[in-house]
mmCIF file of C-alpha atoms and ligand atoms in Angstrom:
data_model
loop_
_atom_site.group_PDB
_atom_site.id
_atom_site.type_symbol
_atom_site.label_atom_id
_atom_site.label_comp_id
_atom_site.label_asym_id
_atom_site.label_seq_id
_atom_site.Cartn_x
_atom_site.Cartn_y
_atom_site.Cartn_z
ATOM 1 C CA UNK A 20 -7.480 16.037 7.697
ATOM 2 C CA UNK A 21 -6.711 17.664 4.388
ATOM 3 C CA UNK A 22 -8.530 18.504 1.807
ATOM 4 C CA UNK A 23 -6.397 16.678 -0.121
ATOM 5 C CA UNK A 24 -7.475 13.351 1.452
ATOM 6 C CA UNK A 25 -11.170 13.910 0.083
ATOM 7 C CA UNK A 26 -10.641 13.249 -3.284
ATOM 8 C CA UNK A 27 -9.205 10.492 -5.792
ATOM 9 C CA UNK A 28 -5.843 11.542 -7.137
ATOM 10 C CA UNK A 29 -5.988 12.081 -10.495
ATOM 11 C CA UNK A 30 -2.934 12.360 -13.581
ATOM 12 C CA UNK A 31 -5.097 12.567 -16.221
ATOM 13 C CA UNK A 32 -4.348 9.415 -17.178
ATOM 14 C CA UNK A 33 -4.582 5.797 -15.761
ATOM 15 C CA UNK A 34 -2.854 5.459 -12.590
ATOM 16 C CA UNK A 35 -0.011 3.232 -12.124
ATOM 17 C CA UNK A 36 -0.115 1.432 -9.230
ATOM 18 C CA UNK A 37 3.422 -0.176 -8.171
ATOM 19 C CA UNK A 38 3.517 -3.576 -6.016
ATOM 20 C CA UNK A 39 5.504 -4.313 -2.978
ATOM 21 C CA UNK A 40 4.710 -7.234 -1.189
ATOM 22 C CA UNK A 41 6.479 -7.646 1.991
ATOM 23 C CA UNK A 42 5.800 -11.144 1.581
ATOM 24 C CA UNK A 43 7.501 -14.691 2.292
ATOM 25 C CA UNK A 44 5.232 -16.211 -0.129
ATOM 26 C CA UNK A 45 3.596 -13.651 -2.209
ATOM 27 C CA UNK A 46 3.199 -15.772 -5.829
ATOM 28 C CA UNK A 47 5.011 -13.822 -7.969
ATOM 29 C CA UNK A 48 7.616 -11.921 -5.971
ATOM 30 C CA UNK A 49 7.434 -13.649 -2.211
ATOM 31 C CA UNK A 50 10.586 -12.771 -0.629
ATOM 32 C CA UNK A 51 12.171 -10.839 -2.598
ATOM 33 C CA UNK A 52 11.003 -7.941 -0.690
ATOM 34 C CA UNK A 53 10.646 -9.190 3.002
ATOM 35 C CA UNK A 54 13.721 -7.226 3.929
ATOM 36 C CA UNK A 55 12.396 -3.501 4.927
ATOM 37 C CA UNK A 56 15.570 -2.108 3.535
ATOM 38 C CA UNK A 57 14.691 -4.046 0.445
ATOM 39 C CA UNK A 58 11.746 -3.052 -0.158
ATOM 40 C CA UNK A 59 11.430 0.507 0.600
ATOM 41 C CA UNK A 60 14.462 0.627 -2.195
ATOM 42 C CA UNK A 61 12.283 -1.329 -4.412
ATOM 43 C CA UNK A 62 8.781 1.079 -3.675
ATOM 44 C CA UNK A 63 11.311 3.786 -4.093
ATOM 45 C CA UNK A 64 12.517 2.709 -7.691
ATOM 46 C CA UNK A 65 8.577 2.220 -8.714
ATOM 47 C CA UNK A 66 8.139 5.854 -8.137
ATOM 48 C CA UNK A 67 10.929 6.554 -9.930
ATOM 49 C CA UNK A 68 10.413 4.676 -12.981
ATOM 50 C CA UNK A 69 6.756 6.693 -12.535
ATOM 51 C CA UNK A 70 4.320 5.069 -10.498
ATOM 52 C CA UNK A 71 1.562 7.234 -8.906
ATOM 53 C CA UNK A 72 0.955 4.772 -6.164
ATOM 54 C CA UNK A 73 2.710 2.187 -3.876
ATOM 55 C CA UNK A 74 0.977 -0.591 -2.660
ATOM 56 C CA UNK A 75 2.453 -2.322 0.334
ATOM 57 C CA UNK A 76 1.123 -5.381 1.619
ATOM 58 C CA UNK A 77 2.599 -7.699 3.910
ATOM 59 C CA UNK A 78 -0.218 -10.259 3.906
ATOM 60 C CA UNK A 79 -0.184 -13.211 0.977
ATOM 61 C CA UNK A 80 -3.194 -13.613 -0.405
ATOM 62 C CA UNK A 81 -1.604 -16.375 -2.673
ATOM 63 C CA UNK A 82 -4.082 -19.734 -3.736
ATOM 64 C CA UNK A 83 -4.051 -21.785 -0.344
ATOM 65 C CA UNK A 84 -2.498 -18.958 1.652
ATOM 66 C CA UNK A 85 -2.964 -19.169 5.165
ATOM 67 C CA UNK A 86 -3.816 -16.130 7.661
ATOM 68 C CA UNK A 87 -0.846 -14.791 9.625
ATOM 69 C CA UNK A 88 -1.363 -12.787 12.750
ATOM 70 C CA UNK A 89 -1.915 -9.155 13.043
ATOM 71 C CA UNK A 90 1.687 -8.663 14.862
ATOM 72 C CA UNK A 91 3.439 -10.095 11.990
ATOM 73 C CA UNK A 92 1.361 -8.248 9.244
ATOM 74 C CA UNK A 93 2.320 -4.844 11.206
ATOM 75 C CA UNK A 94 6.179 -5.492 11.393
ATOM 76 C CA UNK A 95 6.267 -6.118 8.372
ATOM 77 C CA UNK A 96 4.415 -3.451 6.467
ATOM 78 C CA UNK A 97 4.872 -0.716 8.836
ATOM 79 C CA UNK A 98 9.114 0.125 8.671
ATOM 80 C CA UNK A 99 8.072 0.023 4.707
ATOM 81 C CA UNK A 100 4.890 2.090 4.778
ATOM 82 C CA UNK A 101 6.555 4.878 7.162
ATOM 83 C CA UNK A 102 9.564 5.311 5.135
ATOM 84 C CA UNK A 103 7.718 5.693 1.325
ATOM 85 C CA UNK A 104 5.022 8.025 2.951
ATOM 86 C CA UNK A 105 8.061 9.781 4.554
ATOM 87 C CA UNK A 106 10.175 10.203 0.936
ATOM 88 C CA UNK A 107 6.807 11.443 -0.763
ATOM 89 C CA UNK A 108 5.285 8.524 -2.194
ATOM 90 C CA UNK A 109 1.354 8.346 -2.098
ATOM 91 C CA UNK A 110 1.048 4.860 -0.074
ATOM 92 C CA UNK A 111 -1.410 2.674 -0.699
ATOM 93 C CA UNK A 112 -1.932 -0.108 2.321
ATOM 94 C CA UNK A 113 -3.004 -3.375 1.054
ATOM 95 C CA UNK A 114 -4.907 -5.225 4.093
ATOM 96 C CA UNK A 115 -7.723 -6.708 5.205
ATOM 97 C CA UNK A 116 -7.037 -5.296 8.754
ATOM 98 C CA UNK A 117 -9.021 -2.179 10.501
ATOM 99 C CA UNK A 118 -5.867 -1.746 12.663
ATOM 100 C CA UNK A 119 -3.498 -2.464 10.110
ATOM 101 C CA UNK A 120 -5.402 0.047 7.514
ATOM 102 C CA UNK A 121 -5.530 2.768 10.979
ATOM 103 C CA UNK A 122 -1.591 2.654 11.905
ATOM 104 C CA UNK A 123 -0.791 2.930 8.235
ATOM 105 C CA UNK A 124 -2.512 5.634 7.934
ATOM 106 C CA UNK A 125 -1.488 7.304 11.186
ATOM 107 C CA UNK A 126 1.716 6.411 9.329
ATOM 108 C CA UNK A 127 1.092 8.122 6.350
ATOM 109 C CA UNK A 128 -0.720 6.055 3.917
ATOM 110 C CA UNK A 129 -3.463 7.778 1.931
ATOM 111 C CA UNK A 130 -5.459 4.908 0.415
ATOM 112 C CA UNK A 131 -6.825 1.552 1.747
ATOM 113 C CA UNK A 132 -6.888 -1.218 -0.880
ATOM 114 C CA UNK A 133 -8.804 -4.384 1.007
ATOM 115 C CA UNK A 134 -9.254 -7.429 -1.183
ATOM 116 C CA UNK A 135 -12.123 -8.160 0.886
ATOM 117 C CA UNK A 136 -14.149 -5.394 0.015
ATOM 118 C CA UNK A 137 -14.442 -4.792 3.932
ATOM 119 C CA UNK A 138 -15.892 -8.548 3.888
ATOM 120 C CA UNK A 139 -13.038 -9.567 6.199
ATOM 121 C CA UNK A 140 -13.055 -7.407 9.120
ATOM 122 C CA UNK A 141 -16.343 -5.532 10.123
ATOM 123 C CA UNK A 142 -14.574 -2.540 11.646
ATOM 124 C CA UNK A 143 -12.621 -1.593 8.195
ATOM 125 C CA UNK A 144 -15.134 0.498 6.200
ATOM 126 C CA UNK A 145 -16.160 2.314 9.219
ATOM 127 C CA UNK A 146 -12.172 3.237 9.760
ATOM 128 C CA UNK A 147 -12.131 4.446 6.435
ATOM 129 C CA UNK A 148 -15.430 6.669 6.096
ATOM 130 C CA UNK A 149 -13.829 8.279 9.328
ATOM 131 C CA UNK A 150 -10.765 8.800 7.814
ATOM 132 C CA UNK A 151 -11.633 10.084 4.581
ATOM 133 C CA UNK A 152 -9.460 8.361 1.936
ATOM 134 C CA UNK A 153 -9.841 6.142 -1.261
ATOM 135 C CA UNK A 154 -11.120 3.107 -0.471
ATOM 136 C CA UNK A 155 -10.305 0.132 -3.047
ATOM 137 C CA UNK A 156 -13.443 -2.544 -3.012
ATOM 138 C CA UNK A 157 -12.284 -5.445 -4.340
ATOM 139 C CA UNK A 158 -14.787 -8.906 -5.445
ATOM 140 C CA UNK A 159 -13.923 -11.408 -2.722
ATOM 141 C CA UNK A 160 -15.889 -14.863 -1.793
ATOM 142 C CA UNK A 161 -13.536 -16.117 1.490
ATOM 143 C CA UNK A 162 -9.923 -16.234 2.174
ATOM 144 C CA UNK A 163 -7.148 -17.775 -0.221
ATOM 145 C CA UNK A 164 -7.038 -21.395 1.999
ATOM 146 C CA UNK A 165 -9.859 -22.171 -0.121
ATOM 147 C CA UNK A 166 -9.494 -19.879 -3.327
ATOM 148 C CA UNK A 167 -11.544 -21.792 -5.587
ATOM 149 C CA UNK A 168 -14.085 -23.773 -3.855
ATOM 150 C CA UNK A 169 -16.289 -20.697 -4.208
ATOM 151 C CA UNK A 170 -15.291 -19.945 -8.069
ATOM 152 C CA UNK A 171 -18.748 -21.109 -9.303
ATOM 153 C CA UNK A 172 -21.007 -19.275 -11.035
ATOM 154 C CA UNK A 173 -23.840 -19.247 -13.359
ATOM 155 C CA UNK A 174 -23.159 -15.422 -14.562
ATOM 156 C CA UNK A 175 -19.831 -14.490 -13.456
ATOM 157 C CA UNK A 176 -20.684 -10.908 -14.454
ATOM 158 C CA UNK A 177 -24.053 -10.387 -13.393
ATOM 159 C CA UNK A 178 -23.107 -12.179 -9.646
ATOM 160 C CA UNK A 179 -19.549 -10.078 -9.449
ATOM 161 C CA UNK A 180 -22.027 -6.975 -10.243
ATOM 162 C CA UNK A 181 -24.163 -8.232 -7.574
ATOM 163 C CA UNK A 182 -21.937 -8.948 -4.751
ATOM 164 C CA UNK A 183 -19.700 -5.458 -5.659
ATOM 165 C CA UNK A 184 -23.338 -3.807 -5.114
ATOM 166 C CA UNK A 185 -24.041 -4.665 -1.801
ATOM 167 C CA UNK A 186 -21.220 -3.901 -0.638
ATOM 168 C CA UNK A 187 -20.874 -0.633 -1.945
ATOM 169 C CA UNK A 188 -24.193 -0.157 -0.495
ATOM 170 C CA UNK A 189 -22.427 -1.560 3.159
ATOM 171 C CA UNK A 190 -19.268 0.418 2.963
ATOM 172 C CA UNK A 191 -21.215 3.496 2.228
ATOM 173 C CA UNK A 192 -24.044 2.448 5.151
ATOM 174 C CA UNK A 193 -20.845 2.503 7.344
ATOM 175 C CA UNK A 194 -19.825 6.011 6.462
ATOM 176 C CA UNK A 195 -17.545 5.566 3.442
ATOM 177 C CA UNK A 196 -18.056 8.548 0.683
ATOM 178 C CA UNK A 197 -19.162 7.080 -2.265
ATOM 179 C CA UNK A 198 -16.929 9.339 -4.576
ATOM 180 C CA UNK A 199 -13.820 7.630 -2.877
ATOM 181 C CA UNK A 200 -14.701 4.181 -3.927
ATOM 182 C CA UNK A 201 -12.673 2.329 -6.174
ATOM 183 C CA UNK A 202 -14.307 -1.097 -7.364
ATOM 184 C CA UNK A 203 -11.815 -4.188 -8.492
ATOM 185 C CA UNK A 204 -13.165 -7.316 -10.094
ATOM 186 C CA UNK A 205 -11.194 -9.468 -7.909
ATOM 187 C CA UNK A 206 -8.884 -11.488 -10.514
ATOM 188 C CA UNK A 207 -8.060 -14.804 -9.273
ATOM 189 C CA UNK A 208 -10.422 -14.348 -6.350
ATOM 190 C CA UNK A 209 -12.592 -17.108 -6.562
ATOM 191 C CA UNK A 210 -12.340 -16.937 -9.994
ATOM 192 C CA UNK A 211 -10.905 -19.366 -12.772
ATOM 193 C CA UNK A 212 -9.200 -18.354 -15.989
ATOM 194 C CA UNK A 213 -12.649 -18.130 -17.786
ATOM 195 C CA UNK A 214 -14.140 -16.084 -14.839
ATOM 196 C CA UNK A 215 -11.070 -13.607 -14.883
ATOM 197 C CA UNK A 216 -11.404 -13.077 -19.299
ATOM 198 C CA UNK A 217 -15.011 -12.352 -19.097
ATOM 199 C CA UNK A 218 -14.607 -10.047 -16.593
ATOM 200 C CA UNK A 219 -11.654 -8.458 -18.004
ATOM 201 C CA UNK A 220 -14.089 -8.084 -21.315
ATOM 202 C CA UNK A 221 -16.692 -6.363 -18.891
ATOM 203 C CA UNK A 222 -15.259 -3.618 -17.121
ATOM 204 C CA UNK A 223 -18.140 -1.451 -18.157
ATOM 205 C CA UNK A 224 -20.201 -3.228 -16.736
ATOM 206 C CA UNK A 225 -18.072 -3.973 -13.421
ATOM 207 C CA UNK A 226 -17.555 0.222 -12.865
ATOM 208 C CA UNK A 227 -21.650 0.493 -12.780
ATOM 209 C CA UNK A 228 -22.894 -2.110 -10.400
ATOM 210 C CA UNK A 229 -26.545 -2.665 -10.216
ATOM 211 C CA UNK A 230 -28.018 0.632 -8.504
ATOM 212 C CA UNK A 231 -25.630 3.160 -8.856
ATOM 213 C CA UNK A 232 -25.687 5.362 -11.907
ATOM 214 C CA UNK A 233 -22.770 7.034 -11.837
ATOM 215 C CA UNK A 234 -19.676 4.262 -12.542
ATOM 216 C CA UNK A 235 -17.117 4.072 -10.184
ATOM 217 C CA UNK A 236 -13.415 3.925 -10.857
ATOM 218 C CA UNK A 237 -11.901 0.479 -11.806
ATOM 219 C CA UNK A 238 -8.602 -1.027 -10.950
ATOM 220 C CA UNK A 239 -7.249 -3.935 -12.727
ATOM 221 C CA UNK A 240 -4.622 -6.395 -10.976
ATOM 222 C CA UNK A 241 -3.612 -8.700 -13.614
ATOM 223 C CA UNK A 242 -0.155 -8.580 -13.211
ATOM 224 C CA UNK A 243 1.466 -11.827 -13.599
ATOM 225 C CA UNK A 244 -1.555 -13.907 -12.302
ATOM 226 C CA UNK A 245 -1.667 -17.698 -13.345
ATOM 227 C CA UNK A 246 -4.609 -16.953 -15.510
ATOM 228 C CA UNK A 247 -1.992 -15.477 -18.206
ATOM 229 C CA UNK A 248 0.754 -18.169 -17.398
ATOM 230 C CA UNK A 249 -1.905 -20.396 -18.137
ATOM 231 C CA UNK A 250 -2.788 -18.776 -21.603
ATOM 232 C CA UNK A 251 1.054 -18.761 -22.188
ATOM 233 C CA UNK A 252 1.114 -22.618 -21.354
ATOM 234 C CA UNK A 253 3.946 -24.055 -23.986
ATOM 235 C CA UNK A 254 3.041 -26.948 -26.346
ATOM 236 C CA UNK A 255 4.165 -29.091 -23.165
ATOM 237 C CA UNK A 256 0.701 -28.127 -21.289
ATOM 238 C CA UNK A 257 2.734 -26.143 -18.852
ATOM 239 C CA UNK A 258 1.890 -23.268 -17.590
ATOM 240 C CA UNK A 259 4.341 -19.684 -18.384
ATOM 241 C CA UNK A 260 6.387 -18.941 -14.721
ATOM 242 C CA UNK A 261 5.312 -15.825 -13.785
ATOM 243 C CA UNK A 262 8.214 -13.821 -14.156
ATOM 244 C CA UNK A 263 7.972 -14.495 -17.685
ATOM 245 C CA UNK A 264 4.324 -13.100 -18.288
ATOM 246 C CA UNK A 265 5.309 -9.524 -17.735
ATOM 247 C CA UNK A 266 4.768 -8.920 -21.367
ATOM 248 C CA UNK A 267 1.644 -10.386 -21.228
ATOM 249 C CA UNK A 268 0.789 -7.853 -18.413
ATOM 250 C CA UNK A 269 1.749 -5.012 -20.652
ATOM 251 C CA UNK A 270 -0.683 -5.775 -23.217
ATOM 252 C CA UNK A 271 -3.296 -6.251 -20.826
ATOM 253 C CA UNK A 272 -2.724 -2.891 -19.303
ATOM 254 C CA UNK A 273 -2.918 -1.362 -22.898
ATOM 255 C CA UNK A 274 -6.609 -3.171 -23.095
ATOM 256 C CA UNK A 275 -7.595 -2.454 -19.839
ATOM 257 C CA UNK A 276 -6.923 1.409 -20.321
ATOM 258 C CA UNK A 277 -8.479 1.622 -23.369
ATOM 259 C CA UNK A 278 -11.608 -0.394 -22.016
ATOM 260 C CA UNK A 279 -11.331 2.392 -19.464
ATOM 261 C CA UNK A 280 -9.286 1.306 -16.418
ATOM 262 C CA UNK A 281 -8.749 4.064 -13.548
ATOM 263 C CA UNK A 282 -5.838 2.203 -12.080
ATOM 264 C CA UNK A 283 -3.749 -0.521 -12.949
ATOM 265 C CA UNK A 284 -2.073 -2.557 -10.308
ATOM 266 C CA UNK A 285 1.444 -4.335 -11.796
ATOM 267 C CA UNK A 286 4.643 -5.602 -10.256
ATOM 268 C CA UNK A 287 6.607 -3.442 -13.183
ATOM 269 C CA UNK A 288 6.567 -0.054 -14.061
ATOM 270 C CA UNK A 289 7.879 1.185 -17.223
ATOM 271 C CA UNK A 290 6.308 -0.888 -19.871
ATOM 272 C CA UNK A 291 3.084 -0.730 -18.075
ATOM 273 C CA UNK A 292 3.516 3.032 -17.773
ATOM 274 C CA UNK A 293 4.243 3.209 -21.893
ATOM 275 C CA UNK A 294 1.356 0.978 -22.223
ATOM 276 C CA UNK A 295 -1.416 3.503 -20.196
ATOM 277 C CA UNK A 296 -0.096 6.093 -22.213
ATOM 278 C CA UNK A 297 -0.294 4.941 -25.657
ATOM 279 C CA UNK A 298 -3.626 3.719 -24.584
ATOM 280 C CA UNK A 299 -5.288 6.655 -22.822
ATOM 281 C CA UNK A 300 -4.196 8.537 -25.757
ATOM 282 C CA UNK A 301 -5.831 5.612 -28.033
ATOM 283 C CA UNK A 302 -9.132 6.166 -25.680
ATOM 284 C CA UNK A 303 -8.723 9.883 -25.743
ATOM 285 C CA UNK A 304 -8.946 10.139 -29.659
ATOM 286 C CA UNK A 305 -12.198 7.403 -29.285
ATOM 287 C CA UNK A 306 -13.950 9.821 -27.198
ATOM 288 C CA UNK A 307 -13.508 12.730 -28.972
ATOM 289 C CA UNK A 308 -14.358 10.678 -31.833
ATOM 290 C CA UNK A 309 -17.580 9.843 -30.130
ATOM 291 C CA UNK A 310 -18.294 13.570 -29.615
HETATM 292 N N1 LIG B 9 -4.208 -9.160 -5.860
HETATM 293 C C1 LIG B 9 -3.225 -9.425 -5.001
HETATM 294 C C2 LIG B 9 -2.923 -8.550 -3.939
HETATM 295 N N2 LIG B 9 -3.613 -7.400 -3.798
HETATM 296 N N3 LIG B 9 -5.284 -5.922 -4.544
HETATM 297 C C3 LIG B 9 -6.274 -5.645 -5.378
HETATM 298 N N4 LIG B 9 -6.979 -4.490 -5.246
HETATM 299 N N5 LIG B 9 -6.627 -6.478 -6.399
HETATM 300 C C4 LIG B 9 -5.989 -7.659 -6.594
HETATM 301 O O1 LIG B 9 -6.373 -8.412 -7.514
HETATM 302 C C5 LIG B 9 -4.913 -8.009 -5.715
HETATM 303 C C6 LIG B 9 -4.597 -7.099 -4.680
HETATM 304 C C7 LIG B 9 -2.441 -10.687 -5.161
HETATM 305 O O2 LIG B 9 -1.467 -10.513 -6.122
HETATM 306 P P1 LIG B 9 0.088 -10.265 -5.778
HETATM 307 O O3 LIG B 9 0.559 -11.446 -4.986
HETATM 308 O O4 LIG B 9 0.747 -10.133 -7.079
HETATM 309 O O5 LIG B 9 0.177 -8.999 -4.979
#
């Protein structure tokens, strides 16, 4: 173990995080990328147009999704994950897998990003405290076949707070170090348009969960959820297809980042790129400002 895989990278800047679902049925870009050829092209040209980070997954996590089995997960994610970590890209494995997370690391990965906040499998945060790299800790109520049955709440903000707390406190209990987690509201989670904007308009709050002092880093996955297809809905009622809310994404980034965003996590790079740097520099000027 390096040095290197103790600490958060850092750019100075928001991190771009570039998608590439090895999906059938991911919502946005499900099969495009199922090929491995495909995709490690695709994770290939998101470095190139400047991402700091490649996300592979090769689990859906789509409204209604069902589980597939660990087998399938690993040929599909592994071919991709091998050959990005091998070109140089910093390879972030999206799973909620212990032994998906531990061969893609063995494979060069050098971050774990687990929509279930370790929720789904009791053996991940233990696999990552051991192996000593950024965890991501995302909001999660239950798996996708049943997305919104659990999307009620009485505070989304104070109960999202809540939930991230314990288990912060549970991933830490299980050996993770606390300067390596990386806390995500969980957009779409469980969560309906309404939930998703006033969380979005609380990422203060979200970074410093009840007990901890010191916030954590925040990443925001936005990227062409329904929530902004929905807020792009024509004068027909119907909701924007998602390939068309890219733009939407882009000025969301720009918000995020200056609401003070670690990460963002989108499906394209360069106008989300131009977006965290217009608005770190925004942020920048509103801290020194501050001063
Ligand atoms: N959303 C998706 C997949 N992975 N990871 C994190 N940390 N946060 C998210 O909100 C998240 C994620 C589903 O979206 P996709 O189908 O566009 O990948």
């Amino acid at each position: 173990m390096t040095s290197e895989a103790h600490r958060l990278p850092d750019v100075g800047r928001c991190l771009v995080m570039g998608v590439v679902n090895v999906t059938p049925d991911s919502f946005s870009d499900g099969g495009t990328w199922l090929d491995p050829d495909k995709a490690v092209a695709h994770g290939l040209e998101l470095a190139g147009q400047g991402a700091d980070i490649i996300d592979v997954g090769g689990e859906s996590t789509r409204p209604g999704a069902q589980r597939i089995p660990q087998e399938d997960e690993l040929g599909r994610v592994m071919p991709v994950v091998t050959a990005l970590a091998e070109a140089g890209c910093y390879v972030s494995i999206d799973t909620m897998r212990a032994e998906v997370a531990g061969r893609a690391l063995a494979a060069g990965a050098r971050m774990v990003n687990d929509v279930s906040g370790g929720l789904a499998d009791p053996e991940m945060a233990g696999l990552v405290g051991a192996a000593g790299v950024p965890y991501v800790v995302m909001h999660w109520r239950g798996h996708s076949s049943d997305m919104y049955g659990p999307a009620t709440y009485s505070d989304v903000v104070g109960e999202v707070r809540a939930e991230l707390s314990r288990r912060v406190s549970a991933v830490i209990d299980a050996g993770v170090d606390p300067s390596l987690i990386i806390l995500d509201p969980g957009l779409g989670f469980a969560k309906l348009p309404e939930h998703n904007w006033r969380l979005l308009a609380s990422l203060d709050l979200i970074a410093r969960p009840p007990g901890y002092d010191r916030p954590f880093p925040v990443l925001v996955a936005a990227s062409r959820k329904g929530f902004l297809g929905k807020l792009l809905a024509g004068n027909d009622g119907q909701p924007r297809p998602f390939i068309r809310s890219d733009d939407a994404t882009i000025a969301l980034t720009a918000l995020a980042v200056a609401a003070g965003a670690w990460c963002v996590r989108v499906h394209v790079v360069p106008g989300n790129l131009d977006a965290v740097l217009v608005a770190t520099r925004w942020r920048q000027e509103g801290l020194a400002g501050a001063r």
